[in-house]
JSON list of C-alpha atoms in Angstrom, two decimals:
[
{"chain": "A", "resi": 1, "resn": "UNK", "atom": "CA", "xyz": [8.14, -12.12, 19.73]},
{"chain": "A", "resi": 2, "resn": "UNK", "atom": "CA", "xyz": [7.78, -14.43, 17.08]},
{"chain": "A", "resi": 3, "resn": "UNK", "atom": "CA", "xyz": [5.53, -16.53, 18.50]},
{"chain": "A", "resi": 4, "resn": "UNK", "atom": "CA", "xyz": [3.32, -13.70, 19.42]},
{"chain": "A", "resi": 5, "resn": "UNK", "atom": "CA", "xyz": [3.03, -12.67, 16.16]},
{"chain": "A", "resi": 6, "resn": "UNK", "atom": "CA", "xyz": [2.13, -16.40, 14.98]},
{"chain": "A", "resi": 7, "resn": "UNK", "atom": "CA", "xyz": [-0.73, -16.80, 17.43]},
{"chain": "A", "resi": 8, "resn": "UNK", "atom": "CA", "xyz": [-3.41, -15.13, 15.24]},
{"chain": "A", "resi": 9, "resn": "UNK", "atom": "CA", "xyz": [-2.17, -16.89, 12.38]},
{"chain": "A", "resi": 10, "resn": "UNK", "atom": "CA", "xyz": [-2.62, -20.02, 14.06]},
{"chain": "A", "resi": 11, "resn": "UNK", "atom": "CA", "xyz": [-6.15, -19.39, 14.70]},
{"chain": "A", "resi": 12, "resn": "UNK", "atom": "CA", "xyz": [-6.65, -18.34, 11.30]},
{"chain": "A", "resi": 13, "resn": "UNK", "atom": "CA", "xyz": [-5.41, -21.68, 10.40]},
{"chain": "A", "resi": 14, "resn": "UNK", "atom": "CA", "xyz": [-7.95, -23.46, 12.37]},
{"chain": "A", "resi": 15, "resn": "UNK", "atom": "CA", "xyz": [-10.35, -21.58, 10.84]},
{"chain": "A", "resi": 16, "resn": "UNK", "atom": "CA", "xyz": [-9.12, -22.81, 7.50]},
{"chain": "A", "resi": 17, "resn": "UNK", "atom": "CA", "xyz": [-9.14, -26.65, 9.18]},
{"chain": "A", "resi": 18, "resn": "UNK", "atom": "CA", "xyz": [-12.56, -25.84, 10.19]},
{"chain": "A", "resi": 19, "resn": "UNK", "atom": "CA", "xyz": [-13.89, -25.33, 6.82]},
{"chain": "A", "resi": 20, "resn": "UNK", "atom": "CA", "xyz": [-12.39, -28.01, 5.06]},
{"chain": "A", "resi": 21, "resn": "UNK", "atom": "CA", "xyz": [-13.29, -30.92, 7.68]},
{"chain": "A", "resi": 22, "resn": "UNK", "atom": "CA", "xyz": [-16.83, -28.89, 7.09]},
{"chain": "A", "resi": 23, "resn": "UNK", "atom": "CA", "xyz": [-16.89, -29.39, 3.36]},
{"chain": "A", "resi": 24, "resn": "UNK", "atom": "CA", "xyz": [-15.58, -33.63, 3.98]},
{"chain": "A", "resi": 25, "resn": "UNK", "atom": "CA", "xyz": [-18.82, -34.19, 6.48]},
{"chain": "A", "resi": 26, "resn": "UNK", "atom": "CA", "xyz": [-21.06, -32.23, 3.97]},
{"chain": "A", "resi": 27, "resn": "UNK", "atom": "CA", "xyz": [-19.64, -33.99, 1.03]},
{"chain": "A", "resi": 28, "resn": "UNK", "atom": "CA", "xyz": [-19.85, -37.60, 3.09]},
{"chain": "A", "resi": 29, "resn": "UNK", "atom": "CA", "xyz": [-23.44, -36.43, 3.86]},
{"chain": "A", "resi": 30, "resn": "UNK", "atom": "CA", "xyz": [-23.41, -35.17, 7.25]},
{"chain": "A", "resi": 31, "resn": "UNK", "atom": "CA", "xyz": [-25.03, -31.62, 6.09]},
{"chain": "A", "resi": 32, "resn": "UNK", "atom": "CA", "xyz": [-25.81, -30.27, 9.63]},
{"chain": "A", "resi": 33, "resn": "UNK", "atom": "CA", "xyz": [-22.62, -31.82, 11.60]},
{"chain": "A", "resi": 34, "resn": "UNK", "atom": "CA", "xyz": [-20.69, -29.80, 8.49]},
{"chain": "A", "resi": 35, "resn": "UNK", "atom": "CA", "xyz": [-22.37, -26.99, 9.39]},
{"chain": "A", "resi": 36, "resn": "UNK", "atom": "CA", "xyz": [-21.55, -27.19, 12.47]},
{"chain": "A", "resi": 37, "resn": "UNK", "atom": "CA", "xyz": [-18.15, -26.35, 11.75]},
{"chain": "A", "resi": 38, "resn": "UNK", "atom": "CA", "xyz": [-19.20, -22.82, 10.21]},
{"chain": "A", "resi": 39, "resn": "UNK", "atom": "CA", "xyz": [-19.73, -21.97, 13.90]},
{"chain": "A", "resi": 40, "resn": "UNK", "atom": "CA", "xyz": [-16.53, -23.22, 14.94]},
{"chain": "A", "resi": 41, "resn": "UNK", "atom": "CA", "xyz": [-14.76, -21.54, 12.24]},
{"chain": "A", "resi": 42, "resn": "UNK", "atom": "CA", "xyz": [-16.57, -17.90, 13.19]},
{"chain": "A", "resi": 43, "resn": "UNK", "atom": "CA", "xyz": [-14.85, -18.35, 16.35]},
{"chain": "A", "resi": 44, "resn": "UNK", "atom": "CA", "xyz": [-11.58, -19.11, 15.21]},
{"chain": "A", "resi": 45, "resn": "UNK", "atom": "CA", "xyz": [-12.31, -15.74, 12.84]},
{"chain": "A", "resi": 46, "resn": "UNK", "atom": "CA", "xyz": [-13.52, -13.19, 15.95]},
{"chain": "A", "resi": 47, "resn": "UNK", "atom": "CA", "xyz": [-10.45, -14.79, 17.65]},
{"chain": "A", "resi": 48, "resn": "UNK", "atom": "CA", "xyz": [-8.02, -14.18, 15.44]},
{"chain": "A", "resi": 49, "resn": "UNK", "atom": "CA", "xyz": [-8.72, -10.82, 14.87]},
{"chain": "A", "resi": 50, "resn": "UNK", "atom": "CA", "xyz": [-9.48, -9.70, 18.62]},
{"chain": "A", "resi": 51, "resn": "UNK", "atom": "CA", "xyz": [-6.08, -11.21, 19.20]},
{"chain": "A", "resi": 52, "resn": "UNK", "atom": "CA", "xyz": [-4.20, -9.22, 16.66]},
{"chain": "A", "resi": 53, "resn": "UNK", "atom": "CA", "xyz": [-5.71, -5.97, 18.07]},
{"chain": "A", "resi": 54, "resn": "UNK", "atom": "CA", "xyz": [-4.97, -7.18, 21.50]},
{"chain": "A", "resi": 55, "resn": "UNK", "atom": "CA", "xyz": [-1.40, -8.15, 20.95]},
{"chain": "A", "resi": 56, "resn": "UNK", "atom": "CA", "xyz": [-0.77, -5.30, 18.31]},
{"chain": "A", "resi": 57, "resn": "UNK", "atom": "CA", "xyz": [0.51, -7.80, 15.78]},
{"chain": "A", "resi": 58, "resn": "UNK", "atom": "CA", "xyz": [-1.35, -6.89, 12.40]},
{"chain": "A", "resi": 59, "resn": "UNK", "atom": "CA", "xyz": [0.73, -8.24, 9.27]},
{"chain": "A", "resi": 60, "resn": "UNK", "atom": "CA", "xyz": [0.06, -8.21, 5.72]},
{"chain": "A", "resi": 61, "resn": "UNK", "atom": "CA", "xyz": [0.59, -11.70, 5.79]},
{"chain": "A", "resi": 62, "resn": "UNK", "atom": "CA", "xyz": [-2.05, -12.43, 8.36]},
{"chain": "A", "resi": 63, "resn": "UNK", "atom": "CA", "xyz": [-4.60, -10.09, 6.38]},
{"chain": "A", "resi": 64, "resn": "UNK", "atom": "CA", "xyz": [-4.22, -11.91, 3.15]},
{"chain": "A", "resi": 65, "resn": "UNK", "atom": "CA", "xyz": [-4.40, -15.35, 5.14]},
{"chain": "A", "resi": 66, "resn": "UNK", "atom": "CA", "xyz": [-7.64, -14.53, 7.03]},
{"chain": "A", "resi": 67, "resn": "UNK", "atom": "CA", "xyz": [-9.05, -13.76, 3.41]},
{"chain": "A", "resi": 68, "resn": "UNK", "atom": "CA", "xyz": [-8.13, -17.31, 2.09]},
{"chain": "A", "resi": 69, "resn": "UNK", "atom": "CA", "xyz": [-9.58, -19.13, 4.74]},
{"chain": "A", "resi": 70, "resn": "UNK", "atom": "CA", "xyz": [-12.64, -16.71, 5.07]},
{"chain": "A", "resi": 71, "resn": "UNK", "atom": "CA", "xyz": [-13.06, -17.83, 1.38]},
{"chain": "A", "resi": 72, "resn": "UNK", "atom": "CA", "xyz": [-13.06, -21.74, 2.36]},
{"chain": "A", "resi": 73, "resn": "UNK", "atom": "CA", "xyz": [-14.78, -21.74, 5.66]},
{"chain": "A", "resi": 74, "resn": "UNK", "atom": "CA", "xyz": [-17.42, -18.70, 4.60]},
{"chain": "A", "resi": 75, "resn": "UNK", "atom": "CA", "xyz": [-17.43, -19.29, 0.82]},
{"chain": "A", "resi": 76, "resn": "UNK", "atom": "CA", "xyz": [-16.90, -22.82, -0.48]},
{"chain": "A", "resi": 77, "resn": "UNK", "atom": "CA", "xyz": [-18.37, -24.78, 2.89]},
{"chain": "A", "resi": 78, "resn": "UNK", "atom": "CA", "xyz": [-21.75, -23.21, 2.43]},
{"chain": "A", "resi": 79, "resn": "UNK", "atom": "CA", "xyz": [-21.94, -23.30, -1.75]},
{"chain": "A", "resi": 80, "resn": "UNK", "atom": "CA", "xyz": [-21.72, -27.21, -0.28]},
{"chain": "A", "resi": 81, "resn": "UNK", "atom": "CA", "xyz": [-24.16, -26.99, 2.14]},
{"chain": "A", "resi": 82, "resn": "UNK", "atom": "CA", "xyz": [-26.68, -25.47, -0.14]},
{"chain": "A", "resi": 83, "resn": "UNK", "atom": "CA", "xyz": [-25.52, -28.19, -2.82]},
{"chain": "A", "resi": 84, "resn": "UNK", "atom": "CA", "xyz": [-26.32, -30.74, -0.73]},
{"chain": "A", "resi": 85, "resn": "UNK", "atom": "CA", "xyz": [-29.60, -29.53, 0.41]},
{"chain": "A", "resi": 86, "resn": "UNK", "atom": "CA", "xyz": [-30.68, -29.82, -3.13]},
{"chain": "A", "resi": 87, "resn": "UNK", "atom": "CA", "xyz": [-29.09, -33.14, -3.90]},
{"chain": "A", "resi": 88, "resn": "UNK", "atom": "CA", "xyz": [-31.11, -34.38, -1.25]},
{"chain": "A", "resi": 89, "resn": "UNK", "atom": "CA", "xyz": [-34.13, -33.97, -3.44]},
{"chain": "A", "resi": 90, "resn": "UNK", "atom": "CA", "xyz": [-32.77, -36.52, -6.04]},
{"chain": "A", "resi": 91, "resn": "UNK", "atom": "CA", "xyz": [-30.92, -36.60, -9.20]},
{"chain": "A", "resi": 92, "resn": "UNK", "atom": "CA", "xyz": [-31.42, -33.22, -10.62]},
{"chain": "A", "resi": 93, "resn": "UNK", "atom": "CA", "xyz": [-28.69, -33.13, -12.87]},
{"chain": "A", "resi": 94, "resn": "UNK", "atom": "CA", "xyz": [-26.64, -29.84, -13.35]},
{"chain": "A", "resi": 95, "resn": "UNK", "atom": "CA", "xyz": [-28.78, -27.66, -11.08]},
{"chain": "A", "resi": 96, "resn": "UNK", "atom": "CA", "xyz": [-27.52, -28.06, -7.66]},
{"chain": "A", "resi": 97, "resn": "UNK", "atom": "CA", "xyz": [-24.24, -26.74, -9.31]},
{"chain": "A", "resi": 98, "resn": "UNK", "atom": "CA", "xyz": [-26.20, -23.22, -9.55]},
{"chain": "A", "resi": 99, "resn": "UNK", "atom": "CA", "xyz": [-25.80, -22.66, -6.08]},
{"chain": "A", "resi": 100, "resn": "UNK", "atom": "CA", "xyz": [-21.63, -22.37, -6.32]},
{"chain": "A", "resi": 101, "resn": "UNK", "atom": "CA", "xyz": [-22.77, -18.81, -7.07]},
{"chain": "A", "resi": 102, "resn": "UNK", "atom": "CA", "xyz": [-22.48, -17.94, -3.49]},
{"chain": "A", "resi": 103, "resn": "UNK", "atom": "CA", "xyz": [-18.70, -19.52, -3.04]},
{"chain": "A", "resi": 104, "resn": "UNK", "atom": "CA", "xyz": [-17.77, -16.86, -6.52]},
{"chain": "A", "resi": 105, "resn": "UNK", "atom": "CA", "xyz": [-19.60, -13.84, -4.69]},
{"chain": "A", "resi": 106, "resn": "UNK", "atom": "CA", "xyz": [-17.62, -14.38, -1.26]},
{"chain": "A", "resi": 107, "resn": "UNK", "atom": "CA", "xyz": [-14.43, -14.39, -3.20]},
{"chain": "A", "resi": 108, "resn": "UNK", "atom": "CA", "xyz": [-15.63, -10.91, -4.71]},
{"chain": "A", "resi": 109, "resn": "UNK", "atom": "CA", "xyz": [-16.73, -9.38, -2.09]},
{"chain": "A", "resi": 110, "resn": "UNK", "atom": "CA", "xyz": [-13.37, -10.78, 0.13]},
{"chain": "A", "resi": 111, "resn": "UNK", "atom": "CA", "xyz": [-11.61, -8.85, -2.48]},
{"chain": "A", "resi": 112, "resn": "UNK", "atom": "CA", "xyz": [-13.65, -5.89, -2.62]},
{"chain": "A", "resi": 113, "resn": "UNK", "atom": "CA", "xyz": [-13.15, -5.62, 1.51]},
{"chain": "A", "resi": 114, "resn": "UNK", "atom": "CA", "xyz": [-9.36, -6.20, 1.11]},
{"chain": "A", "resi": 115, "resn": "UNK", "atom": "CA", "xyz": [-9.15, -2.92, -0.92]},
{"chain": "A", "resi": 116, "resn": "UNK", "atom": "CA", "xyz": [-12.04, -0.66, -0.14]},
{"chain": "A", "resi": 117, "resn": "UNK", "atom": "CA", "xyz": [-10.85, 2.00, 2.17]},
{"chain": "A", "resi": 118, "resn": "UNK", "atom": "CA", "xyz": [-14.54, 2.52, 3.15]},
{"chain": "A", "resi": 119, "resn": "UNK", "atom": "CA", "xyz": [-14.74, -0.62, 5.18]},
{"chain": "A", "resi": 120, "resn": "UNK", "atom": "CA", "xyz": [-12.87, 0.71, 8.20]},
{"chain": "A", "resi": 121, "resn": "UNK", "atom": "CA", "xyz": [-15.67, 1.72, 10.36]},
{"chain": "A", "resi": 122, "resn": "UNK", "atom": "CA", "xyz": [-18.44, -0.20, 8.61]},
{"chain": "A", "resi": 123, "resn": "UNK", "atom": "CA", "xyz": [-19.33, -2.85, 6.42]},
{"chain": "A", "resi": 124, "resn": "UNK", "atom": "CA", "xyz": [-20.26, -2.15, 2.83]},
{"chain": "A", "resi": 125, "resn": "UNK", "atom": "CA", "xyz": [-22.46, -5.57, 1.73]},
{"chain": "A", "resi": 126, "resn": "UNK", "atom": "CA", "xyz": [-23.13, -8.26, 3.88]},
{"chain": "A", "resi": 127, "resn": "UNK", "atom": "CA", "xyz": [-20.01, -10.01, 5.69]},
{"chain": "A", "resi": 128, "resn": "UNK", "atom": "CA", "xyz": [-18.84, -13.61, 4.10]},
{"chain": "A", "resi": 129, "resn": "UNK", "atom": "CA", "xyz": [-19.53, -15.14, 7.77]},
{"chain": "A", "resi": 130, "resn": "UNK", "atom": "CA", "xyz": [-22.77, -13.59, 8.44]},
{"chain": "A", "resi": 131, "resn": "UNK", "atom": "CA", "xyz": [-23.80, -15.14, 5.06]},
{"chain": "A", "resi": 132, "resn": "UNK", "atom": "CA", "xyz": [-22.28, -18.44, 6.01]},
{"chain": "A", "resi": 133, "resn": "UNK", "atom": "CA", "xyz": [-23.82, -18.65, 9.24]},
{"chain": "A", "resi": 134, "resn": "UNK", "atom": "CA", "xyz": [-27.67, -17.93, 7.85]},
{"chain": "A", "resi": 135, "resn": "UNK", "atom": "CA", "xyz": [-27.06, -20.65, 5.32]},
{"chain": "A", "resi": 136, "resn": "UNK", "atom": "CA", "xyz": [-25.61, -22.78, 8.22]},
{"chain": "A", "resi": 137, "resn": "UNK", "atom": "CA", "xyz": [-28.77, -22.65, 9.98]},
{"chain": "A", "resi": 138, "resn": "UNK", "atom": "CA", "xyz": [-31.06, -23.73, 7.09]},
{"chain": "A", "resi": 139, "resn": "UNK", "atom": "CA", "xyz": [-30.77, -27.72, 7.93]},
{"chain": "A", "resi": 140, "resn": "UNK", "atom": "CA", "xyz": [-31.57, -26.56, 12.02]},
{"chain": "A", "resi": 141, "resn": "UNK", "atom": "CA", "xyz": [-34.49, -24.49, 10.74]},
{"chain": "A", "resi": 142, "resn": "UNK", "atom": "CA", "xyz": [-36.03, -27.30, 8.46]},
{"chain": "A", "resi": 143, "resn": "UNK", "atom": "CA", "xyz": [-36.06, -29.52, 11.69]},
{"chain": "A", "resi": 144, "resn": "UNK", "atom": "CA", "xyz": [-37.07, -27.14, 14.41]},
{"chain": "A", "resi": 145, "resn": "UNK", "atom": "CA", "xyz": [-39.87, -25.86, 12.32]},
{"chain": "A", "resi": 146, "resn": "UNK", "atom": "CA", "xyz": [-41.54, -28.68, 10.48]},
{"chain": "A", "resi": 147, "resn": "UNK", "atom": "CA", "xyz": [-43.96, -26.23, 9.09]},
{"chain": "A", "resi": 148, "resn": "UNK", "atom": "CA", "xyz": [-41.48, -24.47, 6.83]},
{"chain": "A", "resi": 149, "resn": "UNK", "atom": "CA", "xyz": [-39.29, -27.66, 6.30]},
{"chain": "A", "resi": 150, "resn": "UNK", "atom": "CA", "xyz": [-40.60, -28.76, 2.69]},
{"chain": "A", "resi": 151, "resn": "UNK", "atom": "CA", "xyz": [-40.12, -25.03, 1.61]},
{"chain": "A", "resi": 152, "resn": "UNK", "atom": "CA", "xyz": [-36.55, -24.82, 3.03]},
{"chain": "A", "resi": 153, "resn": "UNK", "atom": "CA", "xyz": [-35.50, -27.92, 1.19]},
{"chain": "A", "resi": 154, "resn": "UNK", "atom": "CA", "xyz": [-37.24, -27.05, -2.36]},
{"chain": "A", "resi": 155, "resn": "UNK", "atom": "CA", "xyz": [-34.62, -26.69, -4.99]},
{"chain": "A", "resi": 156, "resn": "UNK", "atom": "CA", "xyz": [-35.94, -23.30, -6.68]},
{"chain": "A", "resi": 157, "resn": "UNK", "atom": "CA", "xyz": [-35.81, -21.78, -3.23]},
{"chain": "A", "resi": 158, "resn": "UNK", "atom": "CA", "xyz": [-32.75, -22.50, -2.17]},
{"chain": "A", "resi": 159, "resn": "UNK", "atom": "CA", "xyz": [-31.77, -21.39, -5.87]},
{"chain": "A", "resi": 160, "resn": "UNK", "atom": "CA", "xyz": [-33.24, -17.81, -5.16]},
{"chain": "A", "resi": 161, "resn": "UNK", "atom": "CA", "xyz": [-32.00, -17.83, -1.68]},
{"chain": "A", "resi": 162, "resn": "UNK", "atom": "CA", "xyz": [-28.64, -18.16, -3.16]},
{"chain": "A", "resi": 163, "resn": "UNK", "atom": "CA", "xyz": [-28.86, -15.75, -5.82]},
{"chain": "A", "resi": 164, "resn": "UNK", "atom": "CA", "xyz": [-30.25, -13.27, -3.06]},
{"chain": "A", "resi": 165, "resn": "UNK", "atom": "CA", "xyz": [-27.41, -13.99, -0.95]},
{"chain": "A", "resi": 166, "resn": "UNK", "atom": "CA", "xyz": [-24.87, -13.78, -3.24]},
{"chain": "A", "resi": 167, "resn": "UNK", "atom": "CA", "xyz": [-26.21, -9.94, -4.19]},
{"chain": "A", "resi": 168, "resn": "UNK", "atom": "CA", "xyz": [-26.54, -8.93, -0.62]},
{"chain": "A", "resi": 169, "resn": "UNK", "atom": "CA", "xyz": [-22.36, -9.81, -0.24]},
{"chain": "A", "resi": 170, "resn": "UNK", "atom": "CA", "xyz": [-21.59, -7.57, -2.60]},
{"chain": "A", "resi": 171, "resn": "UNK", "atom": "CA", "xyz": [-24.32, -4.96, -2.71]},
{"chain": "A", "resi": 172, "resn": "UNK", "atom": "CA", "xyz": [-23.39, -1.12, -1.74]},
{"chain": "A", "resi": 173, "resn": "UNK", "atom": "CA", "xyz": [-25.65, -1.56, 1.32]},
{"chain": "A", "resi": 174, "resn": "UNK", "atom": "CA", "xyz": [-23.88, -0.18, 4.53]},
{"chain": "A", "resi": 175, "resn": "UNK", "atom": "CA", "xyz": [-23.78, -2.40, 7.55]},
{"chain": "A", "resi": 176, "resn": "UNK", "atom": "CA", "xyz": [-22.83, -1.87, 11.18]},
{"chain": "A", "resi": 177, "resn": "UNK", "atom": "CA", "xyz": [-19.50, -3.23, 12.10]},
{"chain": "A", "resi": 178, "resn": "UNK", "atom": "CA", "xyz": [-19.15, -4.48, 15.72]},
{"chain": "A", "resi": 179, "resn": "UNK", "atom": "CA", "xyz": [-16.13, -2.41, 16.53]},
{"chain": "A", "resi": 180, "resn": "UNK", "atom": "CA", "xyz": [-16.19, -0.67, 19.53]},
{"chain": "A", "resi": 181, "resn": "UNK", "atom": "CA", "xyz": [-14.11, 3.01, 19.68]},
{"chain": "A", "resi": 182, "resn": "UNK", "atom": "CA", "xyz": [-15.34, 3.40, 22.95]},
{"chain": "A", "resi": 183, "resn": "UNK", "atom": "CA", "xyz": [-17.99, 2.31, 25.12]},
{"chain": "A", "resi": 184, "resn": "UNK", "atom": "CA", "xyz": [-20.52, 4.72, 25.08]},
{"chain": "A", "resi": 185, "resn": "UNK", "atom": "CA", "xyz": [-24.45, 4.47, 24.66]},
{"chain": "A", "resi": 186, "resn": "UNK", "atom": "CA", "xyz": [-25.28, 7.28, 22.68]},
{"chain": "A", "resi": 187, "resn": "UNK", "atom": "CA", "xyz": [-22.03, 6.21, 20.15]},
{"chain": "A", "resi": 188, "resn": "UNK", "atom": "CA", "xyz": [-22.93, 2.49, 20.22]},
{"chain": "A", "resi": 189, "resn": "UNK", "atom": "CA", "xyz": [-26.86, 2.31, 20.57]},
{"chain": "A", "resi": 190, "resn": "UNK", "atom": "CA", "xyz": [-27.18, 0.59, 17.44]},
{"chain": "A", "resi": 191, "resn": "UNK", "atom": "CA", "xyz": [-24.37, -1.96, 18.24]},
{"chain": "A", "resi": 192, "resn": "UNK", "atom": "CA", "xyz": [-25.51, -2.37, 21.45]},
{"chain": "A", "resi": 193, "resn": "UNK", "atom": "CA", "xyz": [-29.37, -3.18, 20.09]},
{"chain": "A", "resi": 194, "resn": "UNK", "atom": "CA", "xyz": [-27.62, -5.70, 17.90]},
{"chain": "A", "resi": 195, "resn": "UNK", "atom": "CA", "xyz": [-25.76, -7.50, 20.49]},
{"chain": "A", "resi": 196, "resn": "UNK", "atom": "CA", "xyz": [-29.14, -7.76, 22.18]},
{"chain": "A", "resi": 197, "resn": "UNK", "atom": "CA", "xyz": [-31.56, -8.87, 19.60]},
{"chain": "A", "resi": 198, "resn": "UNK", "atom": "CA", "xyz": [-28.61, -11.51, 19.04]},
{"chain": "A", "resi": 199, "resn": "UNK", "atom": "CA", "xyz": [-28.52, -12.88, 22.62]},
{"chain": "A", "resi": 200, "resn": "UNK", "atom": "CA", "xyz": [-32.27, -12.92, 22.55]},
{"chain": "A", "resi": 201, "resn": "UNK", "atom": "CA", "xyz": [-32.80, -15.04, 19.37]},
{"chain": "A", "resi": 202, "resn": "UNK", "atom": "CA", "xyz": [-30.36, -17.66, 19.88]},
{"chain": "A", "resi": 203, "resn": "UNK", "atom": "CA", "xyz": [-31.15, -18.19, 23.79]},
{"chain": "A", "resi": 204, "resn": "UNK", "atom": "CA", "xyz": [-35.11, -18.48, 22.96]},
{"chain": "A", "resi": 205, "resn": "UNK", "atom": "CA", "xyz": [-34.90, -20.43, 19.62]},
{"chain": "A", "resi": 206, "resn": "UNK", "atom": "CA", "xyz": [-31.30, -21.63, 19.68]},
{"chain": "A", "resi": 207, "resn": "UNK", "atom": "CA", "xyz": [-29.37, -22.14, 16.20]},
{"chain": "A", "resi": 208, "resn": "UNK", "atom": "CA", "xyz": [-32.56, -21.58, 14.43]},
{"chain": "A", "resi": 209, "resn": "UNK", "atom": "CA", "xyz": [-32.42, -17.65, 16.08]},
{"chain": "A", "resi": 210, "resn": "UNK", "atom": "CA", "xyz": [-29.24, -16.82, 13.78]},
{"chain": "A", "resi": 211, "resn": "UNK", "atom": "CA", "xyz": [-31.40, -15.90, 10.61]},
{"chain": "A", "resi": 212, "resn": "UNK", "atom": "CA", "xyz": [-33.55, -13.65, 12.72]},
{"chain": "A", "resi": 213, "resn": "UNK", "atom": "CA", "xyz": [-30.40, -12.04, 14.08]},
{"chain": "A", "resi": 214, "resn": "UNK", "atom": "CA", "xyz": [-28.79, -11.13, 10.79]},
{"chain": "A", "resi": 215, "resn": "UNK", "atom": "CA", "xyz": [-32.34, -10.02, 9.28]},
{"chain": "A", "resi": 216, "resn": "UNK", "atom": "CA", "xyz": [-32.55, -7.72, 12.64]},
{"chain": "A", "resi": 217, "resn": "UNK", "atom": "CA", "xyz": [-28.85, -6.82, 11.86]},
{"chain": "A", "resi": 218, "resn": "UNK", "atom": "CA", "xyz": [-29.44, -5.41, 8.23]},
{"chain": "A", "resi": 219, "resn": "UNK", "atom": "CA", "xyz": [-32.91, -3.54, 9.45]},
{"chain": "A", "resi": 220, "resn": "UNK", "atom": "CA", "xyz": [-30.84, -1.78, 12.38]},
{"chain": "A", "resi": 221, "resn": "UNK", "atom": "CA", "xyz": [-27.87, -0.81, 9.91]},
{"chain": "A", "resi": 222, "resn": "UNK", "atom": "CA", "xyz": [-30.66, 0.55, 7.31]},
{"chain": "A", "resi": 223, "resn": "UNK", "atom": "CA", "xyz": [-31.83, 2.48, 10.27]},
{"chain": "A", "resi": 224, "resn": "UNK", "atom": "CA", "xyz": [-28.67, 3.56, 11.71]},
{"chain": "A", "resi": 225, "resn": "UNK", "atom": "CA", "xyz": [-27.36, 4.45, 8.29]},
{"chain": "A", "resi": 226, "resn": "UNK", "atom": "CA", "xyz": [-30.37, 7.03, 8.01]},
{"chain": "A", "resi": 227, "resn": "UNK", "atom": "CA", "xyz": [-29.96, 8.67, 11.57]},
{"chain": "A", "resi": 228, "resn": "UNK", "atom": "CA", "xyz": [-26.59, 9.08, 10.60]},
{"chain": "A", "resi": 229, "resn": "UNK", "atom": "CA", "xyz": [-27.53, 10.86, 7.22]},
{"chain": "A", "resi": 230, "resn": "UNK", "atom": "CA", "xyz": [-30.08, 12.85, 8.97]},
{"chain": "A", "resi": 231, "resn": "UNK", "atom": "CA", "xyz": [-27.24, 14.02, 11.66]},
{"chain": "A", "resi": 232, "resn": "UNK", "atom": "CA", "xyz": [-25.04, 15.11, 9.16]},
{"chain": "A", "resi": 233, "resn": "UNK", "atom": "CA", "xyz": [-27.40, 17.10, 7.07]},
{"chain": "A", "resi": 234, "resn": "UNK", "atom": "CA", "xyz": [-28.44, 19.07, 10.39]}
]
């Protein structure tokens, strides 16, 4: 029983390790390789929650450990990805440090999530893993779409993006949580659409499709919220 309880926590620690390794490689100048660790960490982050539910071994320590790991992997690591992308443009003084705002607002987002009772069946604000995954794709997008690479590597574009993403982390925007209470089409139509669009984008565009997955996720969440409010009003 004690071993079973530690399985999700072990995966959470692997999530944390992925974040630390990613930071190391990003600071060494290998931004793309460091960004890969965000994807690895996202897998561990999914598996630790999934196995905790399957094994029925939820714990307060596990919850807090998960938040601490997520802060490093989905807050600090993507901040350094943006930091190094700006640094590639030469000596810009203190300008690159502005993007650390992503790490700060990720911490606020995780703290809010831990105490917000409204987020049992939906998220309020963009989840930190989704935010980090979007940031991690920027180096790959610049390579896949040369026409926009100059824009993506512009320091001021990166700073504005960091500001917008930080706002979305702590916004009061209700978003779909991919937690199925049942598998009926009627109750989960927007969840299935989110998954379907995600699969199509990733299969057709590879890693470069992830931003489109995140954007469609936000748009579908807004539409789902409107439908829900209209249904309650009627």
